[in-house]
Amino acid sequence: MKKFDPASSIQDLLQFGEFGDVNPSITDSATYSFMEAKTMVDTFHGETEGCFLYSRHWNPSNKYLADALAAMEGTEAAWVTGSGMGAITSAILQLVNTGDHIVSSITTYGGTFAFLKNYLPKFNIEVSFVDITNLDEVKKAMRPNTKIIYTETMTNPMLNISDLPELSKIADTVGAKLMVDNTFTPMIITPIKHGAHIVVYSMTKFINGKNDCVAGAICGTMDYINSLSDVNSGTAMLLGPVLDPMRSSSILKNIHTLHIRMKQHSANAMYLALKFKEIGLKFVYTGMPECKGHDLMKKMMNPEFGFGGMIAIDMQTAVRASLLMEMMQKQGVGYLAVSLGYFKTLFSNSGKSTSSEVPEETQKEMGLSEGLVRFSVGLDNDIERTFDKIHYCLKELKFV
Ligand SMILES: *Cc1c(COP(=O)(O)O)cnc(C)c1O
């Protein structure tokens, strides 16, 4: 049998709109009517198939997008949220009670780190931060009350790769769930196929790819997704980080071009990586055989989508990083901006921006250089020309 193909899986999903529309109609309603009062009561108790009650609970437009995500991830179900943080926090809170314990990668998105480190202690939920690439350290951190191992497939911003099959085995020893943020590598890696129990996304990034909204997603078993939306105890239902159906509709259209975009992001990033090597820059790109996570990524990836669009280069100091980024923006390489997965190239200094929630000594511990410039490589048609611009900046600044 052919390996799982997330792009074909989405393509095979035919979603007929109310009038046979090929782009399903947007359901622009907060509430829904019932012909019979009893059906409403049954819907409240989750006992009716295909009935909608209220849009914080479920909305048809959100359901179309969630179904496409479940197809892409090979999960039974999915849920969509108003932001990546809405997805991550709901997914975590659904699984932990006061007194529980979480083991997390020390390198995660800054907001996730802040939530785990500063927010969860309010509920007496303890988090042990580990080097997720050191499996012995992960094993040692596990406790009988560990409910989640949390990591990112490709971690932000150091671009380490998590060994999902091994982490899944470790989680299973205490009945914990392996929760994986796959924001950097949609389609490239399908975490569920490697033992992850729950996959979370910031759809703000590659999945939507247009930088016109924030959105998130949670993919998992039907039971788990139903538990999130339970009217009495569901975190997503009760905290209410719902996605607007207008946005669901636009993201659904963008998801159908995700495979083409991922291939182009990857091809462009690979081109730049090879050039960076030629001119002797210090950088991380998982597509390079000498990169620490390369072999592991090769084992897990759906190969046709490449190694992704993320490259980090080390400019040693924050001052040098700033000079380079400002000049690259003036030369039209792309934007000096946080975020990623956009059609234009974006670059930012991780230590001073998206990882600034991580205290400086922790940044050192995780090997994050203050001069790290993280690139999200765009969909440029002529990437050679883009490289020439970057090279020009590096030469002008006497950095190469
Ligand atoms: C951006 C990002 C998030 C947060 O998502 P929002 O949509 O901004 O809430 C979480 N994880 C990763 C890896 C991210 O890049």
Short mmCIF file of C-alpha atoms and ligand atoms in Angstrom, two decimals:
data_model
loop_
_atom_site.label_atom_id
_atom_site.label_comp_id
_atom_site.label_asym_id
_atom_site.label_seq_id
_atom_site.Cartn_x
_atom_site.Cartn_y
_atom_site.Cartn_z
CA MET A 1 0.00 0.00 0.00
CA LYS A 2 1.20 3.49 -0.80
CA LYS A 3 2.27 5.57 2.17
CA PHE A 4 -0.20 8.00 3.67
CA ASP A 5 -0.52 11.09 1.49
CA PRO A 6 -2.09 14.06 3.28
CA ALA A 7 -2.62 16.00 0.04
CA SER A 8 -4.56 13.19 -1.67
CA SER A 9 -6.47 12.65 1.51
CA ILE A 10 -7.78 16.23 1.37
CA GLN A 11 -8.32 16.03 -2.37
CA ASP A 12 -10.51 12.94 -1.99
CA LEU A 13 -12.79 14.69 0.44
CA LEU A 14 -15.75 16.07 -1.50
CA GLN A 15 -17.64 18.58 0.58
CA PHE A 16 -20.96 19.49 -1.00
CA GLY A 17 -22.45 22.80 0.05
CA GLU A 18 -26.10 23.40 0.83
CA PHE A 19 -26.88 24.09 -2.86
CA GLY A 20 -24.26 21.76 -4.30
CA ASP A 21 -21.78 24.62 -4.03
CA VAL A 22 -18.19 23.40 -4.43
CA ASN A 23 -17.06 25.86 -1.78
CA PRO A 24 -19.47 25.03 1.04
CA SER A 25 -21.75 27.89 2.05
CA ILE A 26 -20.66 29.96 5.03
CA THR A 27 -23.05 29.46 7.91
CA ASP A 28 -23.36 32.97 9.22
CA SER A 29 -25.44 32.15 12.28
CA ALA A 30 -24.78 32.06 15.99
CA THR A 31 -27.86 29.97 16.74
CA TYR A 32 -29.97 27.31 15.00
CA SER A 33 -33.69 26.61 14.92
CA PHE A 34 -35.44 23.31 15.60
CA MET A 35 -38.77 22.09 14.28
CA GLU A 36 -39.37 20.11 17.45
CA ALA A 37 -38.38 21.02 20.98
CA LYS A 38 -37.29 17.49 21.76
CA THR A 39 -34.62 17.54 19.04
CA MET A 40 -33.09 20.55 20.75
CA VAL A 41 -32.92 18.72 24.06
CA ASP A 42 -31.35 15.69 22.35
CA THR A 43 -28.81 17.91 20.60
CA PHE A 44 -27.82 19.39 23.96
CA HIS A 45 -27.05 15.89 25.14
CA GLY A 46 -25.01 15.16 22.02
CA GLU A 47 -27.51 12.57 20.84
CA THR A 48 -28.31 13.95 17.38
CA GLU A 49 -26.16 13.53 14.31
CA GLY A 50 -25.89 16.50 11.96
CA CYS A 51 -27.80 18.98 14.15
CA PHE A 52 -26.27 22.27 15.18
CA LEU A 53 -27.20 24.10 18.34
CA TYR A 54 -25.07 27.17 18.84
CA SER A 55 -21.89 28.29 17.06
CA ARG A 56 -19.57 28.21 20.08
CA HIS A 57 -20.39 24.53 20.22
CA TRP A 58 -20.24 23.70 16.49
CA ASN A 59 -20.76 25.60 13.26
CA PRO A 60 -21.12 23.87 9.84
CA SER A 61 -18.36 26.01 8.28
CA ASN A 62 -16.02 25.08 11.11
CA LYS A 63 -17.02 21.45 10.67
CA TYR A 64 -16.04 21.50 6.97
CA LEU A 65 -12.60 22.85 7.86
CA ALA A 66 -12.22 20.45 10.79
CA ASP A 67 -13.12 17.50 8.52
CA ALA A 68 -10.46 18.59 6.01
CA LEU A 69 -7.88 18.80 8.81
CA ALA A 70 -8.82 15.36 10.11
CA ALA A 71 -8.39 14.01 6.56
CA MET A 72 -4.99 15.67 6.28
CA GLU A 73 -3.81 14.30 9.63
CA GLY A 74 -5.41 10.89 9.38
CA THR A 75 -7.29 11.42 12.64
CA GLU A 76 -10.88 10.53 13.43
CA ALA A 77 -11.81 14.14 14.13
CA ALA A 78 -10.59 17.70 14.54
CA TRP A 79 -11.63 20.99 16.10
CA VAL A 80 -10.80 24.52 14.97
CA THR A 81 -10.07 27.52 17.17
CA GLY A 82 -9.60 31.27 16.94
CA SER A 83 -5.81 31.00 17.41
CA GLY A 84 -3.01 28.51 17.77
CA MET A 85 -2.77 29.37 21.47
CA GLY A 86 -6.53 28.74 21.77
CA ALA A 87 -5.91 25.24 20.39
CA ILE A 88 -2.83 24.51 22.50
CA THR A 89 -4.28 25.73 25.80
CA SER A 90 -7.64 23.99 25.28
CA ALA A 91 -5.98 20.75 24.21
CA ILE A 92 -3.76 20.74 27.30
CA LEU A 93 -6.37 21.84 29.84
CA GLN A 94 -8.75 19.12 28.67
CA LEU A 95 -6.27 16.47 29.81
CA VAL A 96 -4.92 17.73 33.14
CA ASN A 97 -6.29 18.19 36.62
CA THR A 98 -4.82 19.88 39.67
CA GLY A 99 -1.86 17.84 40.89
CA ASP A 100 -1.03 16.42 37.45
CA HIS A 101 2.30 16.68 35.71
CA ILE A 102 3.46 17.48 32.17
CA VAL A 103 6.81 16.83 30.51
CA SER A 104 7.57 19.42 27.85
CA SER A 105 10.32 20.21 25.41
CA ILE A 106 12.23 23.25 26.66
CA THR A 107 12.26 24.60 23.11
CA THR A 108 8.70 25.44 22.15
CA TYR A 109 6.90 28.46 20.81
CA GLY A 110 7.33 31.31 23.34
CA GLY A 111 3.62 31.58 24.12
CA THR A 112 3.40 27.86 24.80
CA PHE A 113 6.45 28.05 27.05
CA ALA A 114 4.93 30.96 28.99
CA PHE A 115 1.62 29.10 29.39
CA LEU A 116 3.34 25.97 30.71
CA LYS A 117 5.85 27.82 32.87
CA ASN A 118 3.85 30.76 34.26
CA TYR A 119 0.17 29.96 33.89
CA LEU A 120 -0.32 26.31 34.74
CA PRO A 121 1.26 26.62 38.23
CA LYS A 122 -1.90 28.60 39.16
CA PHE A 123 -3.72 25.26 38.98
CA ASN A 124 -0.94 23.36 40.74
CA ILE A 125 0.01 21.61 37.53
CA GLU A 126 3.73 20.99 37.38
CA VAL A 127 5.76 21.02 34.19
CA SER A 128 9.23 19.50 33.76
CA PHE A 129 11.16 21.02 30.88
CA VAL A 130 13.57 18.69 29.11
CA ASP A 131 15.84 18.51 26.10
CA ILE A 132 13.32 16.58 24.00
CA THR A 133 16.08 15.14 21.80
CA ASN A 134 17.58 13.44 24.88
CA LEU A 135 15.28 10.44 25.40
CA ASP A 136 16.95 9.42 28.66
CA GLU A 137 16.19 12.83 30.09
CA VAL A 138 12.57 12.48 28.97
CA LYS A 139 12.31 9.03 30.60
CA LYS A 140 13.78 10.32 33.86
CA ALA A 141 11.30 13.19 33.95
CA MET A 142 8.26 10.90 33.71
CA ARG A 143 6.12 10.41 36.83
CA PRO A 144 3.08 8.24 37.57
CA ASN A 145 0.94 11.40 37.33
CA THR A 146 2.42 12.60 34.01
CA LYS A 147 -0.53 13.19 31.69
CA ILE A 148 1.14 14.78 28.65
CA ILE A 149 4.44 14.74 26.84
CA TYR A 150 4.36 18.00 24.91
CA THR A 151 6.61 18.81 21.98
CA GLU A 152 6.83 20.35 18.53
CA THR A 153 7.69 18.09 15.58
CA MET A 154 10.26 20.66 14.51
CA THR A 155 10.94 22.81 17.53
CA ASN A 156 10.86 26.57 17.54
CA PRO A 157 13.31 28.23 17.05
CA MET A 158 16.18 25.73 17.13
CA LEU A 159 14.67 23.44 14.46
CA ASN A 160 15.39 20.28 16.43
CA ILE A 161 13.37 17.22 15.41
CA SER A 162 11.37 15.22 17.96
CA ASP A 163 11.61 11.44 17.82
CA LEU A 164 7.86 10.85 17.83
CA PRO A 165 7.85 7.01 17.81
CA GLU A 166 10.17 6.87 20.83
CA LEU A 167 8.35 9.65 22.69
CA SER A 168 5.08 7.85 22.07
CA LYS A 169 6.49 4.68 23.69
CA ILE A 170 7.65 6.67 26.71
CA ALA A 171 4.21 8.29 27.04
CA ASP A 172 2.53 4.89 26.89
CA THR A 173 4.51 3.61 29.89
CA VAL A 174 2.40 5.80 32.21
CA GLY A 175 -0.67 6.20 30.00
CA ALA A 176 0.22 9.78 29.10
CA LYS A 177 -0.69 11.44 25.78
CA LEU A 178 1.92 12.57 23.29
CA MET A 179 0.76 16.02 22.13
CA VAL A 180 2.59 17.44 19.14
CA ASP A 181 2.56 20.95 17.68
CA ASN A 182 3.06 20.39 13.95
CA THR A 183 2.87 24.06 12.90
CA PHE A 184 6.25 24.09 11.10
CA THR A 185 5.73 20.86 9.17
CA PRO A 186 2.14 20.35 7.95
CA MET A 187 1.94 17.63 5.26
CA ILE A 188 5.70 17.02 5.60
CA ILE A 189 5.20 15.01 8.77
CA THR A 190 1.98 13.31 9.87
CA PRO A 191 2.55 12.94 13.64
CA ILE A 192 -0.36 10.54 14.23
CA LYS A 193 1.32 8.03 11.91
CA HIS A 194 4.33 8.07 14.24
CA GLY A 195 2.53 7.54 17.50
CA ALA A 196 1.35 11.03 18.48
CA HIS A 197 -2.05 10.98 20.20
CA ILE A 198 -3.02 14.60 19.62
CA VAL A 199 -1.81 17.12 17.03
CA VAL A 200 -2.18 20.87 17.48
CA TYR A 201 -1.64 23.66 14.97
CA SER A 202 -1.34 27.35 14.63
CA MET A 203 -3.14 27.62 11.29
CA THR A 204 -1.99 31.25 11.24
CA LYS A 205 1.20 29.99 9.65
CA PHE A 206 1.66 27.54 6.71
CA ILE A 207 -1.84 26.04 6.72
CA ASN A 208 -3.56 29.32 5.94
CA GLY A 209 -0.43 30.86 4.44
CA LYS A 210 -1.89 34.32 3.84
CA ASN A 211 -1.14 36.11 7.09
CA ASP A 212 -4.65 37.55 7.11
CA CYS A 213 -5.88 35.95 10.33
CA VAL A 214 -4.94 33.92 13.40
CA ALA A 215 -6.44 30.46 13.81
CA GLY A 216 -5.67 27.09 15.36
CA ALA A 217 -6.64 23.42 15.24
CA ILE A 218 -6.67 20.28 17.37
CA CYS A 219 -6.72 16.82 15.74
CA GLY A 220 -7.34 13.56 17.61
CA THR A 221 -9.77 10.76 18.31
CA MET A 222 -13.51 11.31 18.09
CA ASP A 223 -13.83 10.73 21.84
CA TYR A 224 -11.23 13.38 22.64
CA ILE A 225 -12.67 15.96 20.23
CA ASN A 226 -16.15 15.30 21.65
CA SER A 227 -14.79 15.76 25.16
CA LEU A 228 -13.45 19.20 24.16
CA SER A 229 -16.90 20.29 23.00
CA ASP A 230 -18.89 18.69 25.82
CA VAL A 231 -21.44 21.24 27.06
CA ASN A 232 -20.73 20.45 30.71
CA SER A 233 -16.99 19.87 30.82
CA GLY A 234 -15.42 20.65 27.46
CA THR A 235 -12.58 23.15 27.58
CA ALA A 236 -13.22 24.42 24.05
CA MET A 237 -16.95 24.77 24.80
CA LEU A 238 -16.47 26.46 28.17
CA LEU A 239 -13.48 28.72 27.48
CA GLY A 240 -14.88 29.48 24.04
CA PRO A 241 -11.87 30.07 21.73
CA VAL A 242 -14.12 29.56 18.71
CA LEU A 243 -13.08 30.36 15.14
CA ASP A 244 -15.24 32.70 13.10
CA PRO A 245 -17.00 30.78 10.26
CA MET A 246 -16.02 33.44 7.71
CA ARG A 247 -12.40 32.60 8.48
CA SER A 248 -13.01 28.86 8.47
CA SER A 249 -14.32 29.23 4.97
CA SER A 250 -11.28 31.17 3.73
CA ILE A 251 -8.81 28.83 5.45
CA LEU A 252 -10.55 25.81 3.92
CA LYS A 253 -9.92 27.23 0.45
CA ASN A 254 -6.27 27.86 1.28
CA ILE A 255 -5.71 24.36 2.64
CA HIS A 256 -6.28 22.98 -0.86
CA THR A 257 -3.08 24.65 -2.10
CA LEU A 258 -1.02 23.76 0.97
CA HIS A 259 0.81 20.85 -0.71
CA ILE A 260 1.98 23.06 -3.59
CA ARG A 261 3.07 25.79 -1.22
CA MET A 262 4.96 23.41 1.08
CA LYS A 263 6.91 22.03 -1.89
CA GLN A 264 7.88 25.53 -3.02
CA HIS A 265 8.80 26.70 0.51
CA SER A 266 10.97 23.59 0.84
CA ALA A 267 12.65 23.91 -2.55
CA ASN A 268 13.46 27.58 -1.93
CA ALA A 269 14.78 26.92 1.57
CA MET A 270 16.95 24.06 0.28
CA TYR A 271 18.40 26.34 -2.39
CA LEU A 272 19.27 28.99 0.21
CA ALA A 273 20.74 26.39 2.58
CA LEU A 274 23.11 25.09 -0.11
CA LYS A 275 24.17 28.65 -0.91
CA PHE A 276 24.61 29.53 2.78
CA LYS A 277 26.90 26.54 3.05
CA GLU A 278 28.91 27.67 0.04
CA ILE A 279 29.58 31.08 1.57
CA GLY A 280 30.41 29.60 4.98
CA LEU A 281 27.48 30.85 7.07
CA LYS A 282 26.60 29.11 10.34
CA PHE A 283 23.02 27.92 9.94
CA VAL A 284 20.49 25.20 10.70
CA TYR A 285 18.41 23.58 7.97
CA THR A 286 17.10 20.08 8.55
CA GLY A 287 17.48 19.27 4.85
CA MET A 288 21.26 19.24 5.22
CA PRO A 289 22.73 15.80 6.04
CA GLU A 290 25.06 17.38 8.61
CA CYS A 291 22.10 18.84 10.52
CA LYS A 292 21.36 17.09 13.82
CA GLY A 293 17.74 16.25 13.07
CA HIS A 294 18.23 15.26 9.42
CA ASP A 295 18.19 11.45 9.67
CA LEU A 296 15.29 11.40 12.07
CA MET A 297 13.29 13.73 9.86
CA LYS A 298 14.01 11.56 6.82
CA LYS A 299 12.62 8.56 8.68
CA MET A 300 9.37 10.32 9.56
CA MET A 301 8.66 12.57 6.59
CA ASN A 302 6.25 12.17 3.69
CA PRO A 303 9.10 12.74 1.24
CA GLU A 304 7.45 14.64 -1.59
CA PHE A 305 7.03 17.84 0.43
CA GLY A 306 10.69 18.48 1.22
CA PHE A 307 12.25 19.60 4.49
CA GLY A 308 10.16 22.70 5.02
CA GLY A 309 10.66 26.44 4.78
CA MET A 310 12.41 27.23 8.04
CA ILE A 311 16.11 28.13 8.23
CA ALA A 312 17.94 29.69 11.17
CA ILE A 313 21.24 31.49 10.66
CA ASP A 314 23.53 32.51 13.48
CA MET A 315 24.77 36.10 13.31
CA GLN A 316 26.40 35.72 16.78
CA THR A 317 25.17 39.01 18.26
CA ALA A 318 21.78 40.70 18.40
CA VAL A 319 23.30 43.87 16.92
CA ARG A 320 24.60 42.05 13.86
CA ALA A 321 21.25 40.27 13.50
CA SER A 322 19.41 43.62 13.53
CA LEU A 323 21.73 45.20 10.98
CA LEU A 324 21.28 42.27 8.60
CA MET A 325 17.49 42.11 8.99
CA GLU A 326 17.04 45.86 8.45
CA MET A 327 19.18 45.79 5.34
CA MET A 328 17.48 42.68 3.94
CA GLN A 329 14.10 44.39 4.30
CA LYS A 330 15.40 47.49 2.47
CA GLN A 331 16.67 45.25 -0.32
CA GLY A 332 13.26 43.58 -0.64
CA VAL A 333 14.27 40.11 0.55
CA GLY A 334 11.12 40.09 2.66
CA TYR A 335 9.74 41.53 5.88
CA LEU A 336 11.33 41.94 9.28
CA ALA A 337 8.36 40.39 11.06
CA VAL A 338 7.51 37.54 13.40
CA SER A 339 5.37 34.64 12.20
CA LEU A 340 6.01 32.22 9.35
CA GLY A 341 4.49 30.28 6.50
CA TYR A 342 3.70 33.39 4.48
CA PHE A 343 4.11 33.72 0.69
CA LYS A 344 6.83 36.31 1.28
CA THR A 345 9.98 35.65 3.23
CA LEU A 346 9.81 36.71 6.88
CA PHE A 347 12.71 37.00 9.28
CA SER A 348 13.06 37.81 12.94
CA ASN A 349 15.57 37.50 15.74
CA SER A 350 14.04 34.71 17.82
CA GLY A 351 15.71 35.53 21.16
CA LYS A 352 14.34 39.09 21.07
CA SER A 353 10.91 38.28 19.63
CA THR A 354 8.99 34.99 19.50
CA SER A 355 11.17 33.42 22.19
CA SER A 356 11.54 36.53 24.34
CA GLU A 357 9.20 34.92 26.90
CA VAL A 358 12.02 32.44 27.52
CA PRO A 359 14.40 33.86 30.16
CA GLU A 360 17.92 34.62 28.91
CA GLU A 361 19.61 31.86 30.93
CA THR A 362 17.08 29.33 29.61
CA GLN A 363 17.78 30.60 26.09
CA LYS A 364 21.48 29.86 26.72
CA GLU A 365 20.62 26.43 28.12
CA MET A 366 18.71 25.51 24.97
CA GLY A 367 21.58 26.77 22.82
CA LEU A 368 19.69 29.76 21.43
CA SER A 369 22.22 32.33 20.18
CA GLU A 370 21.21 35.96 20.70
CA GLY A 371 22.12 36.50 17.03
CA LEU A 372 19.81 33.78 15.67
CA VAL A 373 17.86 35.01 12.67
CA ARG A 374 14.98 32.71 11.83
CA PHE A 375 13.86 32.75 8.20
CA SER A 376 10.53 31.56 6.94
CA VAL A 377 11.40 31.28 3.27
CA GLY A 378 8.69 32.51 0.90
CA LEU A 379 7.31 31.26 -2.39
CA ASP A 380 9.74 33.35 -4.51
CA ASN A 381 9.72 32.41 -8.17
CA ASP A 382 13.41 33.31 -8.60
CA ILE A 383 15.16 32.23 -5.43
CA GLU A 384 18.61 32.75 -6.96
CA ARG A 385 17.79 36.45 -7.16
CA THR A 386 16.68 36.39 -3.52
CA PHE A 387 19.95 34.76 -2.50
CA ASP A 388 21.90 37.41 -4.43
CA LYS A 389 20.13 40.09 -2.37
CA ILE A 390 20.92 38.34 0.92
CA HIS A 391 24.54 37.83 -0.17
CA TYR A 392 24.80 41.50 -1.12
CA CYS A 393 23.63 42.52 2.39
CA LEU A 394 26.07 40.13 4.08
CA LYS A 395 28.95 41.48 1.99
CA GLU A 396 28.01 45.14 2.49
CA LEU A 397 27.95 44.55 6.25
CA LYS A 398 31.25 42.63 6.03
CA PHE A 399 29.66 39.55 7.63
CA VAL A 400 31.07 37.23 4.94
C1 LIG B 1 2.61 30.93 16.12
C2 LIG B 1 2.76 29.65 16.81
C3 LIG B 1 1.89 29.29 17.84
C4 LIG B 1 0.80 30.20 18.34
O1 LIG B 1 -0.21 30.35 17.39
P1 LIG B 1 -1.15 31.64 17.28
O2 LIG B 1 -1.96 31.35 16.06
O3 LIG B 1 -0.27 32.84 17.14
O4 LIG B 1 -1.96 31.70 18.53
C5 LIG B 1 2.07 28.05 18.43
N1 LIG B 1 3.04 27.21 18.05
C6 LIG B 1 3.91 27.53 17.06
C7 LIG B 1 4.98 26.57 16.69
C8 LIG B 1 3.81 28.76 16.42
O5 LIG B 1 4.67 29.09 15.46
#
